[in-house]
Amino acid sequence: MALFGLSVFFLLCLSAWAAPGNGTEEAGGLFRRFLARYGRRYSLGSLELQRRERFFQESIQRHVYLNSPVLSHENNSAIYGINQFSDLSPEEFKAIYLQSKAVKLPEYVKTSTKEAVLPARFDWRDKKFVTPVRNQLSCGGCWAFSIVGGIESAYAIKGNLLEELSVQQVIDCSYEDHGCNGGSTISALHWLNKTRVKLARASEYKFKAQTGICHYFPSSDFGVSIRDYKAYNFSGAEEQMMMQLINLGPLAVTVDAVSWQDYLGGIIQHHCSSGEANHAVLITGFDTTGDIPYWIVQNSWGTTWGIDGYVYIKIGENVCGIADTVSAALV
Ligand SMILES: *[C@@H]1O[C@H](CO)[C@@H](O)[C@H](O)[C@H]1NC(C)=O
Ligand SMILES: *[C@@H]1O[C@H](CO)[C@@H](O)[C@H](O)[C@H]1NC(C)=O
Ligand SMILES: *[C@@H]1O[C@H](CO)[C@@H](O)[C@H](O)[C@H]1NC(C)=O
Ligand SMILES: *[C@@H]1O[C@H](CO)[C@@H](O)[C@H](O)[C@H]1NC(C)=O
């Protein structure tokens, strides 16, 4: 449903660009529809409105480039178009949403000599071991969202109830990180592993979309702590990474998400570099049944973004740097 709505926008935006000589008025109409759809309230005639409209028009030019047929001849290529980020400049988008870094990790060394057989498709969502897509809003806490999502799943896979745990607690308390100004999945896991802090329920330590003071809870209270974690560089070993996803649960990873500002759906195969990670997300599964095998990745930008909050990324070429910084908590 959401995707259908967005693809209508996408078609409209192409038609706006296919009308030479009268693009501005139609594009202006598109901008008004964008404002209505995403509930933006810029005052009429303000400089701010003009600025937002300029960024919006620039985003439409990016979409033309990103959707360019020269690079999109493959089947199931990703499509890019208007979404909730279309009135942000790339710099603003980066400053708000891209606040995580890759960490140098040891390369994964195969431990088993047996050739493991992987299923063609696997998704922890099918087993109801994944919590719903969240929305980090304007808090650069992606690193906390991705590892808390992984811990929730690992806890449920172990036979417990699937419950939402507190992302805010990690944002406030992981002292080696910078709260809503950014952090690293690995340093947060390091902190959780070292302190054995128990994560409270999300309902008891609510998300506030800003960094707050760290709250402590009595040790008798409910909470989930980790007993260890695994963290490796799986670059060149994405098949082993698929096996780890099955063995350990959803994987927290860092990625280059600059082009995700404009993502609508499909499998990302281009315009996404490795070695330049700036965002953290959670891989919940993979699908190798079609022409292009892909990772199924949960993001924390709400369900209106991407495919109901998810994004697909091609497996096998470290697209977006998805295999560079991979971690899983053991509970
Ligand atoms: C441009 O398009 C608008 C809306 O479709 C139309 O009303 C207007 O007359 C057109 N202007 C020109 C110069 O073609
Ligand atoms: C795209 O799909 C068609 C039909 O399924 C297939 O013949 C073709 O080889 C595919 N192209 C690529 C690049 O995978
Ligand atoms: C991961 O390993 C690959 C291959 O050895 C290397 O090129 C890449 O720089 C490593 N990534 C990070 C983030 O260290
Ligand atoms: C987690 O903590 C345990 C106990 O202190 C330690 O043995 C283990 O090496 C730590 N794990 C990682 C990945 O650092």
Short mmCIF file of C-alpha atoms and ligand atoms in Angstrom, two decimals:
data_model
loop_
_atom_site.label_atom_id
_atom_site.label_comp_id
_atom_site.label_asym_id
_atom_site.label_seq_id
_atom_site.Cartn_x
_atom_site.Cartn_y
_atom_site.Cartn_z
CA MET A 1 0.00 0.00 0.00
CA ALA A 2 2.66 2.47 1.07
CA LEU A 3 4.85 1.37 -1.80
CA PHE A 4 2.01 1.81 -4.25
CA GLY A 5 1.43 5.34 -3.00
CA LEU A 6 5.09 6.18 -3.35
CA SER A 7 5.37 4.68 -6.80
CA VAL A 8 2.52 6.91 -7.93
CA PHE A 9 4.63 9.82 -6.77
CA PHE A 10 7.57 8.40 -8.60
CA LEU A 11 5.67 8.22 -11.87
CA LEU A 12 4.34 11.74 -11.40
CA CYS A 13 7.83 13.01 -10.83
CA LEU A 14 9.07 11.41 -14.03
CA SER A 15 6.19 12.91 -15.97
CA ALA A 16 6.99 16.30 -14.49
CA TRP A 17 10.47 15.98 -15.89
CA ALA A 18 9.28 14.67 -19.22
CA ALA A 19 7.36 17.91 -19.87
CA PRO A 20 9.96 20.27 -21.30
CA GLY A 21 9.18 23.96 -21.11
CA ASN A 22 6.49 23.54 -18.47
CA GLY A 23 8.32 21.58 -15.79
CA THR A 24 8.25 24.22 -13.09
CA GLU A 25 4.51 24.44 -12.60
CA GLU A 26 4.04 20.71 -12.53
CA ALA A 27 7.02 20.27 -10.23
CA GLY A 28 5.49 22.98 -8.03
CA GLY A 29 2.35 20.88 -7.89
CA LEU A 30 4.42 17.88 -6.92
CA PHE A 31 6.00 19.87 -4.12
CA ARG A 32 2.58 20.92 -2.82
CA ARG A 33 1.48 17.29 -2.86
CA PHE A 34 4.66 16.34 -0.99
CA LEU A 35 3.95 19.00 1.67
CA ALA A 36 0.41 17.71 2.12
CA ARG A 37 1.38 14.05 2.16
CA TYR A 38 4.12 14.45 4.78
CA GLY A 39 2.32 17.09 6.84
CA ARG A 40 4.94 19.81 6.41
CA ARG A 41 3.93 23.21 7.73
CA TYR A 42 6.25 25.83 6.28
CA SER A 43 4.70 29.28 6.25
CA LEU A 44 3.62 30.55 2.87
CA GLY A 45 6.05 32.89 1.18
CA SER A 46 8.79 32.22 3.74
CA LEU A 47 12.47 31.82 2.87
CA GLU A 48 12.29 28.43 4.54
CA LEU A 49 9.60 27.29 2.12
CA GLN A 50 11.73 28.46 -0.82
CA ARG A 51 14.75 26.59 0.54
CA ARG A 52 12.71 23.41 1.04
CA GLU A 53 11.33 23.65 -2.48
CA ARG A 54 14.87 24.04 -3.86
CA PHE A 55 16.05 20.91 -1.99
CA PHE A 56 12.96 19.11 -3.24
CA GLN A 57 13.73 19.99 -6.87
CA GLU A 58 17.34 18.91 -6.34
CA SER A 59 16.14 15.57 -4.99
CA ILE A 60 14.11 15.04 -8.16
CA GLN A 61 17.28 15.58 -10.19
CA ARG A 62 19.03 12.99 -8.03
CA HIS A 63 16.21 10.52 -8.67
CA VAL A 64 16.67 10.90 -12.42
CA TYR A 65 20.36 10.10 -11.99
CA LEU A 66 19.82 7.22 -9.54
CA ASN A 67 17.13 5.66 -11.74
CA SER A 68 19.25 6.14 -14.84
CA PRO A 69 18.68 3.23 -17.26
CA VAL A 70 22.41 2.95 -18.05
CA LEU A 71 22.98 1.51 -14.61
CA SER A 72 19.54 0.07 -13.97
CA HIS A 73 19.38 -2.48 -16.78
CA GLU A 74 19.39 -5.34 -14.30
CA ASN A 75 16.16 -6.86 -13.13
CA ASN A 76 14.77 -5.79 -9.76
CA SER A 77 17.01 -2.78 -9.54
CA ALA A 78 16.30 -0.36 -6.77
CA ILE A 79 14.03 2.58 -7.50
CA TYR A 80 14.48 6.03 -6.07
CA GLY A 81 11.96 8.83 -5.74
CA ILE A 82 10.05 11.12 -3.46
CA ASN A 83 9.80 10.07 0.18
CA GLN A 84 9.79 11.73 3.61
CA PHE A 85 13.38 12.98 3.13
CA SER A 86 12.88 14.78 -0.19
CA ASP A 87 12.94 18.31 1.26
CA LEU A 88 16.25 17.80 3.08
CA SER A 89 19.59 18.68 1.53
CA PRO A 90 22.02 15.71 1.43
CA GLU A 91 24.09 17.54 4.08
CA GLU A 92 21.11 17.86 6.43
CA PHE A 93 20.16 14.24 5.83
CA LYS A 94 23.68 13.15 6.67
CA ALA A 95 23.85 15.28 9.79
CA ILE A 96 20.58 13.92 11.18
CA TYR A 97 20.39 10.32 10.04
CA LEU A 98 23.88 9.12 9.22
CA GLN A 99 25.63 9.00 12.56
CA SER A 100 27.38 5.69 12.81
CA LYS A 101 30.80 4.52 11.75
CA ALA A 102 32.42 1.32 10.54
CA VAL A 103 34.87 -0.29 12.93
CA LYS A 104 37.90 -2.33 11.93
CA LEU A 105 37.11 -5.90 12.91
CA PRO A 106 38.94 -9.19 12.51
CA GLU A 107 38.07 -10.99 9.30
CA TYR A 108 35.80 -13.96 9.79
CA VAL A 109 37.63 -17.27 9.78
CA LYS A 110 35.61 -20.30 8.81
CA THR A 111 35.51 -22.66 11.80
CA SER A 112 33.71 -25.60 10.26
CA THR A 113 35.19 -27.45 7.31
CA LYS A 114 31.83 -29.00 6.46
CA GLU A 115 30.05 -27.27 3.58
CA ALA A 116 26.88 -26.06 5.19
CA VAL A 117 23.68 -26.08 3.16
CA LEU A 118 21.88 -22.76 3.20
CA PRO A 119 18.16 -22.42 2.60
CA ALA A 120 17.28 -20.37 -0.49
CA ARG A 121 15.26 -17.99 1.61
CA PHE A 122 15.34 -17.27 5.31
CA ASP A 123 13.81 -14.47 7.35
CA TRP A 124 13.55 -14.29 11.15
CA ARG A 125 10.33 -12.33 10.64
CA ASP A 126 8.67 -15.53 9.39
CA LYS A 127 9.25 -17.07 12.83
CA LYS A 128 7.92 -13.95 14.59
CA PHE A 129 11.29 -13.22 16.18
CA VAL A 130 11.63 -9.63 14.98
CA THR A 131 10.13 -6.54 16.62
CA PRO A 132 8.34 -3.96 14.44
CA VAL A 133 10.13 -1.22 12.51
CA ARG A 134 10.88 1.78 14.70
CA ASN A 135 11.42 5.44 13.90
CA GLN A 136 14.54 7.16 15.23
CA LEU A 137 13.02 10.55 14.26
CA SER A 138 15.67 13.26 14.36
CA CYS A 139 17.89 11.31 16.79
CA GLY A 140 21.15 9.95 15.32
CA GLY A 141 20.81 6.80 17.42
CA CYS A 142 20.73 4.24 14.57
CA TRP A 143 23.61 2.37 16.22
CA ALA A 144 21.46 1.80 19.35
CA PHE A 145 18.37 0.82 17.32
CA SER A 146 20.27 -1.82 15.39
CA ILE A 147 21.85 -3.55 18.37
CA VAL A 148 18.72 -3.40 20.54
CA GLY A 149 16.76 -4.95 17.65
CA GLY A 150 19.34 -7.74 17.52
CA ILE A 151 19.17 -8.33 21.28
CA GLU A 152 15.34 -8.47 21.22
CA SER A 153 15.47 -11.14 18.53
CA ALA A 154 18.25 -13.14 20.20
CA TYR A 155 16.25 -13.11 23.45
CA ALA A 156 13.11 -14.36 21.68
CA ILE A 157 15.02 -17.00 19.69
CA LYS A 158 16.29 -18.35 23.02
CA GLY A 159 12.68 -19.13 23.97
CA ASN A 160 11.56 -15.94 25.68
CA LEU A 161 8.75 -13.59 24.80
CA LEU A 162 9.51 -11.16 21.98
CA GLU A 163 9.47 -7.76 23.67
CA GLU A 164 10.62 -4.28 22.79
CA LEU A 165 13.60 -3.27 24.90
CA SER A 166 14.77 0.25 25.64
CA VAL A 167 16.77 1.93 22.88
CA GLN A 168 16.74 5.12 24.94
CA GLN A 169 18.63 3.37 27.74
CA VAL A 170 21.45 2.51 25.34
CA ILE A 171 21.42 6.05 23.90
CA ASP A 172 21.61 7.58 27.41
CA CYS A 173 23.96 5.12 29.08
CA SER A 174 26.52 3.79 26.57
CA TYR A 175 29.22 6.20 27.67
CA GLU A 176 31.66 5.51 24.83
CA ASP A 177 29.04 6.74 22.36
CA HIS A 178 27.41 10.10 21.74
CA GLY A 179 23.72 9.42 22.18
CA CYS A 180 21.61 11.04 19.49
CA ASN A 181 24.77 12.59 18.03
CA GLY A 182 26.05 9.22 16.91
CA GLY A 183 27.76 6.09 18.05
CA SER A 184 29.07 2.70 17.11
CA THR A 185 27.35 -0.67 17.28
CA ILE A 186 30.59 -2.28 18.42
CA SER A 187 31.35 0.12 21.27
CA ALA A 188 27.75 -0.23 22.49
CA LEU A 189 28.07 -4.02 22.47
CA HIS A 190 31.43 -3.71 24.19
CA TRP A 191 29.76 -1.62 26.91
CA LEU A 192 26.84 -4.05 27.30
CA ASN A 193 29.24 -7.00 27.47
CA LYS A 194 31.54 -5.34 29.99
CA THR A 195 28.90 -3.97 32.37
CA ARG A 196 26.22 -6.69 31.93
CA VAL A 197 23.67 -3.88 32.15
CA LYS A 198 20.11 -5.16 31.95
CA LEU A 199 18.06 -3.49 29.24
CA ALA A 200 14.65 -2.42 30.52
CA ARG A 201 11.45 -2.70 28.54
CA ALA A 202 10.87 0.08 26.01
CA SER A 203 7.60 0.87 27.78
CA GLU A 204 9.49 1.49 31.03
CA TYR A 205 12.27 3.59 29.53
CA LYS A 206 10.63 5.36 26.65
CA PHE A 207 12.20 6.73 23.50
CA LYS A 208 12.46 10.54 23.66
CA ALA A 209 14.37 11.23 20.42
CA GLN A 210 17.05 13.11 22.34
CA THR A 211 19.92 12.15 24.61
CA GLY A 212 18.95 12.10 28.27
CA ILE A 213 20.36 11.24 31.67
CA CYS A 214 21.13 7.58 32.19
CA HIS A 215 18.62 5.89 34.51
CA TYR A 216 19.53 2.93 36.65
CA PHE A 217 17.10 0.26 37.70
CA PRO A 218 17.23 -2.03 40.74
CA SER A 219 18.92 -5.29 39.79
CA SER A 220 15.76 -7.18 40.80
CA ASP A 221 13.81 -5.52 37.98
CA PHE A 222 13.15 -7.21 34.66
CA GLY A 223 15.90 -6.72 32.14
CA VAL A 224 17.86 -8.45 29.41
CA SER A 225 21.63 -8.52 29.53
CA ILE A 226 24.01 -10.03 27.01
CA ARG A 227 26.58 -12.70 27.90
CA ASP A 228 28.87 -12.10 24.93
CA TYR A 229 28.86 -10.87 21.35
CA LYS A 230 30.44 -11.71 18.01
CA ALA A 231 31.80 -9.07 15.67
CA TYR A 232 33.55 -9.72 12.37
CA ASN A 233 34.36 -8.36 8.96
CA PHE A 234 32.61 -10.69 6.49
CA SER A 235 33.77 -8.89 3.37
CA GLY A 236 34.30 -11.63 0.75
CA ALA A 237 32.50 -14.15 2.97
CA GLU A 238 28.83 -13.29 2.67
CA GLU A 239 27.83 -16.97 2.47
CA GLN A 240 29.38 -17.50 5.90
CA MET A 241 27.57 -14.38 7.01
CA MET A 242 24.26 -15.96 5.90
CA MET A 243 25.11 -18.99 8.01
CA GLN A 244 25.84 -16.75 11.02
CA LEU A 245 22.47 -15.05 10.57
CA ILE A 246 20.80 -18.45 10.84
CA ASN A 247 22.95 -19.54 13.78
CA LEU A 248 22.99 -16.35 15.83
CA GLY A 249 19.91 -14.35 14.83
CA PRO A 250 19.52 -10.98 13.06
CA LEU A 251 22.83 -9.20 12.45
CA ALA A 252 23.58 -5.57 13.32
CA VAL A 253 25.61 -4.02 10.48
CA THR A 254 26.91 -0.65 9.41
CA VAL A 255 26.34 0.67 5.87
CA ASP A 256 26.84 3.62 3.58
CA ALA A 257 23.29 4.99 3.40
CA VAL A 258 23.77 8.26 1.50
CA SER A 259 21.66 7.04 -1.46
CA TRP A 260 19.01 5.69 0.92
CA GLN A 261 17.70 9.24 1.27
CA ASP A 262 15.87 8.60 -2.00
CA TYR A 263 15.19 4.84 -1.78
CA LEU A 264 11.67 3.57 -2.52
CA GLY A 265 12.08 -0.16 -3.12
CA GLY A 266 13.83 -2.88 -5.13
CA ILE A 267 17.28 -4.35 -4.61
CA ILE A 268 20.14 -1.88 -4.12
CA GLN A 269 23.00 -2.87 -6.42
CA HIS A 270 24.68 0.46 -7.20
CA HIS A 271 25.27 3.93 -5.83
CA CYS A 272 26.27 2.52 -2.46
CA SER A 273 29.92 2.28 -1.51
CA SER A 274 31.82 0.08 0.89
CA GLY A 275 34.37 1.47 3.32
CA GLU A 276 32.30 4.58 3.99
CA ALA A 277 29.77 3.44 6.54
CA ASN A 278 27.65 6.11 8.17
CA HIS A 279 24.53 4.25 9.33
CA ALA A 280 23.59 1.12 11.29
CA VAL A 281 20.74 -1.29 10.54
CA LEU A 282 19.61 -4.86 11.27
CA ILE A 283 19.66 -7.73 8.76
CA THR A 284 16.73 -10.05 9.46
CA GLY A 285 17.03 -12.42 6.50
CA PHE A 286 18.02 -13.12 2.92
CA ASP A 287 16.44 -14.27 -0.32
CA THR A 288 18.35 -16.03 -3.08
CA THR A 289 15.36 -17.37 -5.02
CA GLY A 290 15.39 -14.71 -7.75
CA ASP A 291 17.94 -13.48 -10.32
CA ILE A 292 19.59 -11.30 -7.71
CA PRO A 293 20.20 -12.61 -4.19
CA TYR A 294 19.58 -10.00 -1.51
CA TRP A 295 19.74 -9.25 2.19
CA ILE A 296 16.49 -8.29 3.92
CA VAL A 297 17.33 -5.32 6.12
CA GLN A 298 15.28 -3.55 8.77
CA ASN A 299 15.87 0.19 9.02
CA SER A 300 14.80 2.60 11.79
CA TRP A 301 13.22 5.35 9.69
CA GLY A 302 9.60 4.30 10.21
CA THR A 303 7.35 2.21 7.98
CA THR A 304 6.71 4.94 5.40
CA TRP A 305 10.33 4.61 4.23
CA GLY A 306 11.43 1.89 1.78
CA ILE A 307 9.50 -1.39 1.70
CA ASP A 308 7.40 -0.95 4.85
CA GLY A 309 10.55 0.20 6.61
CA TYR A 310 12.84 -2.43 5.03
CA VAL A 311 15.46 -2.29 2.28
CA TYR A 312 16.89 -5.03 0.05
CA ILE A 313 20.62 -5.12 -0.68
CA LYS A 314 22.38 -7.36 -3.17
CA ILE A 315 24.39 -10.19 -1.60
CA GLY A 316 27.95 -11.00 -2.61
CA GLU A 317 29.73 -7.76 -3.46
CA ASN A 318 29.76 -6.04 -0.08
CA VAL A 319 27.23 -3.54 -1.48
CA CYS A 320 26.90 -0.52 0.86
CA GLY A 321 29.72 -2.07 2.94
CA ILE A 322 27.11 -4.34 4.50
CA ALA A 323 29.65 -7.09 5.32
CA ASP A 324 32.35 -4.82 6.82
CA THR A 325 31.13 -4.41 10.40
CA VAL A 326 28.80 -7.26 11.37
CA SER A 327 27.80 -8.09 14.92
CA ALA A 328 25.42 -10.21 16.94
CA ALA A 329 24.74 -10.26 20.67
CA LEU A 330 24.51 -13.53 22.57
CA VAL A 331 21.95 -13.44 25.38
C1 LIG B 1 1.79 24.65 -17.87
O1 LIG B 1 0.96 23.67 -17.25
C2 LIG B 1 -0.13 24.22 -16.54
C3 LIG B 1 -0.82 23.09 -15.79
O2 LIG B 1 -0.84 21.90 -16.55
C4 LIG B 1 -1.04 24.96 -17.54
O3 LIG B 1 -2.16 25.50 -16.83
C5 LIG B 1 -0.25 26.07 -18.17
O4 LIG B 1 -1.04 26.73 -19.15
C6 LIG B 1 1.00 25.53 -18.85
N1 LIG B 1 1.84 26.63 -19.29
C7 LIG B 1 2.44 26.62 -20.47
C8 LIG B 1 3.32 27.81 -20.75
O5 LIG B 1 2.33 25.72 -21.28
C1 LIG B 2 16.19 -10.57 -16.28
O1 LIG B 2 15.07 -11.42 -16.31
C2 LIG B 2 14.91 -12.10 -17.54
C3 LIG B 2 13.58 -12.85 -17.50
O2 LIG B 2 13.39 -13.46 -16.25
C4 LIG B 2 16.11 -13.00 -17.78
O3 LIG B 2 15.98 -13.66 -19.02
C5 LIG B 2 17.39 -12.15 -17.78
O4 LIG B 2 18.52 -12.97 -17.89
C6 LIG B 2 17.49 -11.33 -16.51
N1 LIG B 2 18.61 -10.39 -16.59
C7 LIG B 2 19.58 -10.31 -15.69
C8 LIG B 2 20.63 -9.28 -15.91
O5 LIG B 2 19.62 -11.02 -14.70
C1 LIG B 3 37.02 -5.70 5.69
O1 LIG B 3 37.85 -6.59 4.98
C2 LIG B 3 38.08 -6.19 3.64
C3 LIG B 3 38.81 -7.32 2.95
O2 LIG B 3 39.93 -7.72 3.67
C4 LIG B 3 38.85 -4.90 3.65
O3 LIG B 3 39.10 -4.48 2.31
C5 LIG B 3 37.99 -3.83 4.35
O4 LIG B 3 38.70 -2.63 4.46
C6 LIG B 3 37.63 -4.31 5.74
N1 LIG B 3 36.66 -3.36 6.29
C7 LIG B 3 36.85 -2.67 7.42
C8 LIG B 3 35.79 -1.73 7.82
O5 LIG B 3 37.86 -2.80 8.08
C1 LIG B 4 32.62 -10.33 26.62
O1 LIG B 4 32.95 -10.40 27.99
C2 LIG B 4 33.53 -11.63 28.37
C3 LIG B 4 33.67 -11.63 29.89
O2 LIG B 4 34.32 -10.48 30.32
C4 LIG B 4 34.85 -11.80 27.67
O3 LIG B 4 35.44 -13.04 28.03
C5 LIG B 4 34.61 -11.76 26.16
O4 LIG B 4 35.85 -11.83 25.47
C6 LIG B 4 33.89 -10.49 25.78
N1 LIG B 4 33.52 -10.56 24.37
C7 LIG B 4 34.07 -9.79 23.42
C8 LIG B 4 33.64 -10.06 22.01
O5 LIG B 4 34.89 -8.92 23.66
#
